[in-house]
């Protein structure tokens, strides 16, 4: 048995091959069926002539509609009109699972495709995105491994709120209330006192009520935390990690990138160093471009787009005003209105893919900020303990895997970067 990609390779002309897969499209004319077969590696044309296969096989070949599964045997021949330049001339065409009329046809509404997601994920675009995303993750894992980071498994059910409390999912946990994790950060922080450099890939949950093309309620989060690392070094880790992820996607997925019309040359350019721009400078830049922003304005999709539209490399925006960011960040001694933090914005207008910072080590400041937020300190005693027993400067960040995949794959909407997107409007299928 060969995979379609292998059957398409040069040197098999005149040879007999066996392939299996699903009918991608099919038509018949006269005594001949032209079926295009899809497997996980690609598509290939199969021609089934009436007199070349058993009668009953020809009969089922004419009846088998798209998505029917089949096993085909035949000789490879060159055919310039066929996708990939070769076809298989069938001597056997066995239908394994005859498909009912497939409910997805060429032009379908987005809503219908989301209702039929379990079938739509078979599409070539979705398949390409899945492979590219896997290659990004693998590139990231390898980079972490090569640089001495240990992969760890923080909990998903938690009692803490690292980010915005309005986006917490509450959960009935036996006879208590718990939350679905927004970020593994605090747990990763606790692990650096033994392992020093850790990372985790976990689902994160945000009850985002706004429907935007870059927010999911459930997304995959690649997070790292490291001891003895300041904010500047934290950014170096980010630029190296992102470049390594992209390099692996470009290496492993040239065909998939082509299918999605993403020029790999644009991704190959993404190498350190990335520019750094202070929040304050970002405000100046945006004001000059006519945006109605001032100190304290958050950077939303529109502002991030304006900051990155003309760029080929990602951009770090650093030192945000404290009121815009969570309580755990380290105060910036050079400008105490701000934190030692960074958001990494992907270029071409895309916007944020990473949020990171150096962490506050002064418990007095942490307690003050938690009180200001109206948080009960009870759930945070363990977090405060981390500063009592051998505290060290440390930093970390979180990268949204669907965010980076959306950017790399040039997708219009983040929902296409995950097989089953969870949004305010949808938990089916
Ligand atoms: O900027 P965020 O909220 O930062 C944190 O959660 C930190 N505690 C991470 C850390 O330092 N360990 O989220 C980090 C990243 C964002 O930059 C974005 O890429 C992604 O997570 N993200 C989302 N992705 C999809 N849908 C959402 N609703 C997202 N919210 C954040
Ligand atoms: Mg953020």
Coordinates of C-alpha atoms in Angstrom, one line a residue, residues 40-233:
X40 CA -3.8 12.3 4.4
X41 CA -0.9 13.1 2.1
X42 CA -2.6 14.6 -1.0
X43 CA -4.9 13.9 -4.0
X44 CA -4.4 11.8 -7.1
X45 CA -6.6 11.1 -10.1
X46 CA -7.8 7.5 -10.7
X47 CA -9.4 6.5 -14.0
X48 CA -11.6 3.5 -14.0
X49 CA -12.4 2.0 -17.5
X50 CA -15.4 -0.3 -17.9
X51 CA -13.4 -3.1 -19.5
X52 CA -10.3 -2.7 -17.1
X53 CA -12.1 -3.7 -13.9
X54 CA -14.6 -6.4 -12.8
X55 CA -18.2 -5.4 -13.9
X56 CA -19.5 -5.1 -10.4
X57 CA -16.5 -2.9 -9.5
X58 CA -17.2 -0.5 -12.4
X59 CA -20.8 -0.4 -11.3
X60 CA -19.9 0.6 -7.8
X61 CA -17.3 3.1 -9.1
X62 CA -20.1 4.9 -11.0
X63 CA -22.2 5.0 -7.9
X64 CA -19.7 6.0 -5.3
X65 CA -20.1 9.7 -4.5
X66 CA -17.6 12.0 -2.8
X67 CA -16.2 10.8 0.6
X68 CA -16.8 7.2 -0.2
X69 CA -13.7 5.2 1.0
X70 CA -12.0 3.0 -1.6
X71 CA -9.0 0.8 -2.2
X72 CA -7.5 1.1 -5.7
X73 CA -5.0 -0.9 -7.6
X74 CA -3.6 0.1 -10.9
X75 CA -0.7 1.3 -13.1
X76 CA 0.8 4.8 -12.7
X77 CA 0.7 6.9 -15.9
X78 CA 1.8 10.4 -16.7
X79 CA -1.1 12.8 -17.4
X80 CA -0.4 16.5 -17.5
X81 CA -4.0 17.4 -16.9
X82 CA -4.3 15.4 -13.7
X83 CA -3.5 17.1 -10.3
X84 CA 0.1 16.4 -9.5
X85 CA 0.8 15.3 -13.1
X86 CA 0.1 11.5 -12.7
X87 CA -2.9 9.2 -12.6
X88 CA -3.6 5.7 -11.6
X89 CA -5.3 3.5 -14.3
X90 CA -7.3 1.2 -12.1
X91 CA -7.3 -2.6 -12.5
X92 CA -9.2 -2.9 -9.3
X93 CA -11.6 -0.4 -7.6
X94 CA -13.0 -1.6 -4.3
X95 CA -15.5 0.6 -2.5
X96 CA -15.1 0.0 1.3
X97 CA -17.6 2.5 2.7
X98 CA -20.2 3.9 0.3
X99 CA -20.9 7.5 1.3
X100 CA -24.4 8.9 1.4
X101 CA -24.9 12.2 -0.5
X102 CA -22.3 14.5 1.2
X103 CA -24.0 17.5 2.8
X104 CA -21.2 19.9 2.0
X105 CA -21.1 21.2 -1.6
X106 CA -19.0 23.9 -3.1
X107 CA -20.5 27.1 -1.8
X108 CA -21.8 26.9 1.8
X109 CA -22.5 29.4 4.5
X110 CA -20.0 29.7 7.3
X111 CA -22.7 28.7 9.8
X112 CA -23.5 25.5 7.9
X113 CA -19.8 24.6 7.7
X114 CA -19.6 25.2 11.5
X115 CA -22.6 22.9 12.1
X116 CA -20.9 20.3 9.9
X117 CA -17.5 20.8 11.4
X118 CA -17.0 17.1 12.0
X119 CA -17.2 16.7 8.2
X120 CA -15.7 20.0 7.1
X121 CA -12.4 19.2 9.0
X122 CA -11.7 16.7 6.1
X123 CA -11.2 19.7 3.7
X124 CA -7.7 20.2 2.3
X125 CA -7.5 23.7 3.9
X126 CA -8.3 22.4 7.4
X127 CA -5.9 19.5 6.9
X128 CA -3.1 21.9 5.9
X129 CA -3.8 24.1 8.9
X130 CA -3.7 21.1 11.2
X131 CA -0.3 20.0 9.8
X132 CA 1.2 23.5 10.0
X133 CA 0.0 23.9 13.6
X134 CA 1.5 20.6 14.6
X135 CA 4.8 21.6 12.9
X136 CA 4.7 24.9 14.9
X137 CA 4.2 23.1 18.1
X138 CA 6.9 20.5 17.4
X139 CA 9.3 23.3 16.5
X140 CA 8.5 24.9 19.8
X141 CA 8.8 21.7 21.8
X142 CA 12.2 21.0 20.2
X143 CA 13.4 24.5 20.9
X144 CA 12.5 24.2 24.5
X145 CA 14.1 20.8 24.8
X146 CA 17.3 21.9 23.1
X147 CA 17.5 24.9 25.5
X148 CA 17.1 23.0 28.8
X149 CA 13.4 23.5 29.5
X150 CA 11.4 20.8 31.2
X151 CA 7.8 20.2 30.0
X152 CA 5.4 20.1 33.0
X153 CA 1.7 19.5 33.5
X154 CA -0.1 22.2 35.5
X155 CA -3.7 21.8 36.6
X156 CA -6.7 23.0 34.5
X157 CA -9.1 23.2 37.4
X158 CA -7.9 26.0 39.6
X159 CA -8.8 28.6 42.3
X160 CA -6.9 31.5 40.9
X161 CA -7.4 34.2 38.3
X162 CA -4.2 35.3 36.6
X163 CA -5.9 37.4 34.0
X164 CA -9.2 39.3 33.6
X165 CA -11.8 38.1 36.2
X166 CA -14.6 38.9 33.9
X167 CA -13.5 36.1 31.5
X168 CA -13.4 33.3 34.1
X169 CA -15.4 30.2 33.5
X170 CA -16.9 29.0 36.8
X171 CA -17.2 25.4 37.6
X172 CA -19.1 23.5 40.2
X173 CA -16.3 21.4 41.8
X174 CA -17.9 19.0 44.2
X175 CA -19.3 21.3 46.9
X176 CA -17.1 24.3 46.0
X177 CA -16.6 26.8 43.2
X178 CA -13.5 26.4 41.0
X179 CA -12.4 27.9 37.6
X180 CA -11.1 26.6 34.4
X181 CA -7.6 27.8 33.9
X182 CA -6.9 31.0 32.1
X183 CA -3.2 30.5 32.2
X184 CA -0.8 28.0 33.8
X185 CA 1.5 30.8 34.9
X186 CA 1.3 30.7 38.7
X187 CA 1.8 27.0 38.7
X188 CA 4.7 27.3 36.4
X189 CA 6.2 30.0 38.7
X190 CA 6.0 27.4 41.5
X191 CA 8.1 24.9 39.5
X192 CA 11.1 27.1 38.7
X193 CA 12.5 26.8 42.2
X194 CA 13.4 23.2 41.4
X195 CA 13.4 22.9 37.6
X196 CA 14.5 26.5 36.9
X197 CA 13.2 26.4 33.3
X198 CA 9.8 25.0 32.5
X199 CA 7.1 25.1 29.9
X200 CA 3.7 23.7 29.4
X201 CA 1.1 23.3 26.6
X202 CA -2.4 23.4 28.0
X203 CA -5.9 24.4 27.1
X204 CA -6.8 27.8 28.5
X205 CA -10.2 29.2 28.9
X206 CA -11.6 32.7 28.5
X207 CA -15.3 33.5 28.7
X208 CA -14.9 36.1 26.0
X209 CA -18.3 37.5 25.3
X210 CA -17.3 39.6 22.3
X211 CA -17.2 37.9 19.0
X212 CA -13.9 38.7 17.3
X213 CA -11.8 37.0 14.7
X214 CA -9.0 36.5 17.2
X215 CA -10.7 35.2 20.4
X216 CA -11.7 31.7 21.3
X217 CA -13.3 30.6 24.6
X218 CA -11.0 27.6 24.6
X219 CA -7.5 27.8 23.2
X220 CA -4.1 26.1 23.4
X221 CA -1.5 28.0 25.4
X222 CA 2.2 27.4 25.2
X223 CA 3.7 29.0 28.3
X224 CA 7.2 29.2 29.7
X225 CA 8.6 30.4 33.0
X226 CA 12.3 30.7 34.0
X227 CA 14.3 31.6 37.1
X228 CA 17.0 34.3 36.9
X229 CA 15.6 35.7 33.7
X230 CA 14.7 39.4 33.4
X231 CA 12.3 41.0 30.9
X232 CA 15.0 41.6 28.3
X233 CA 16.1 38.0 28.4

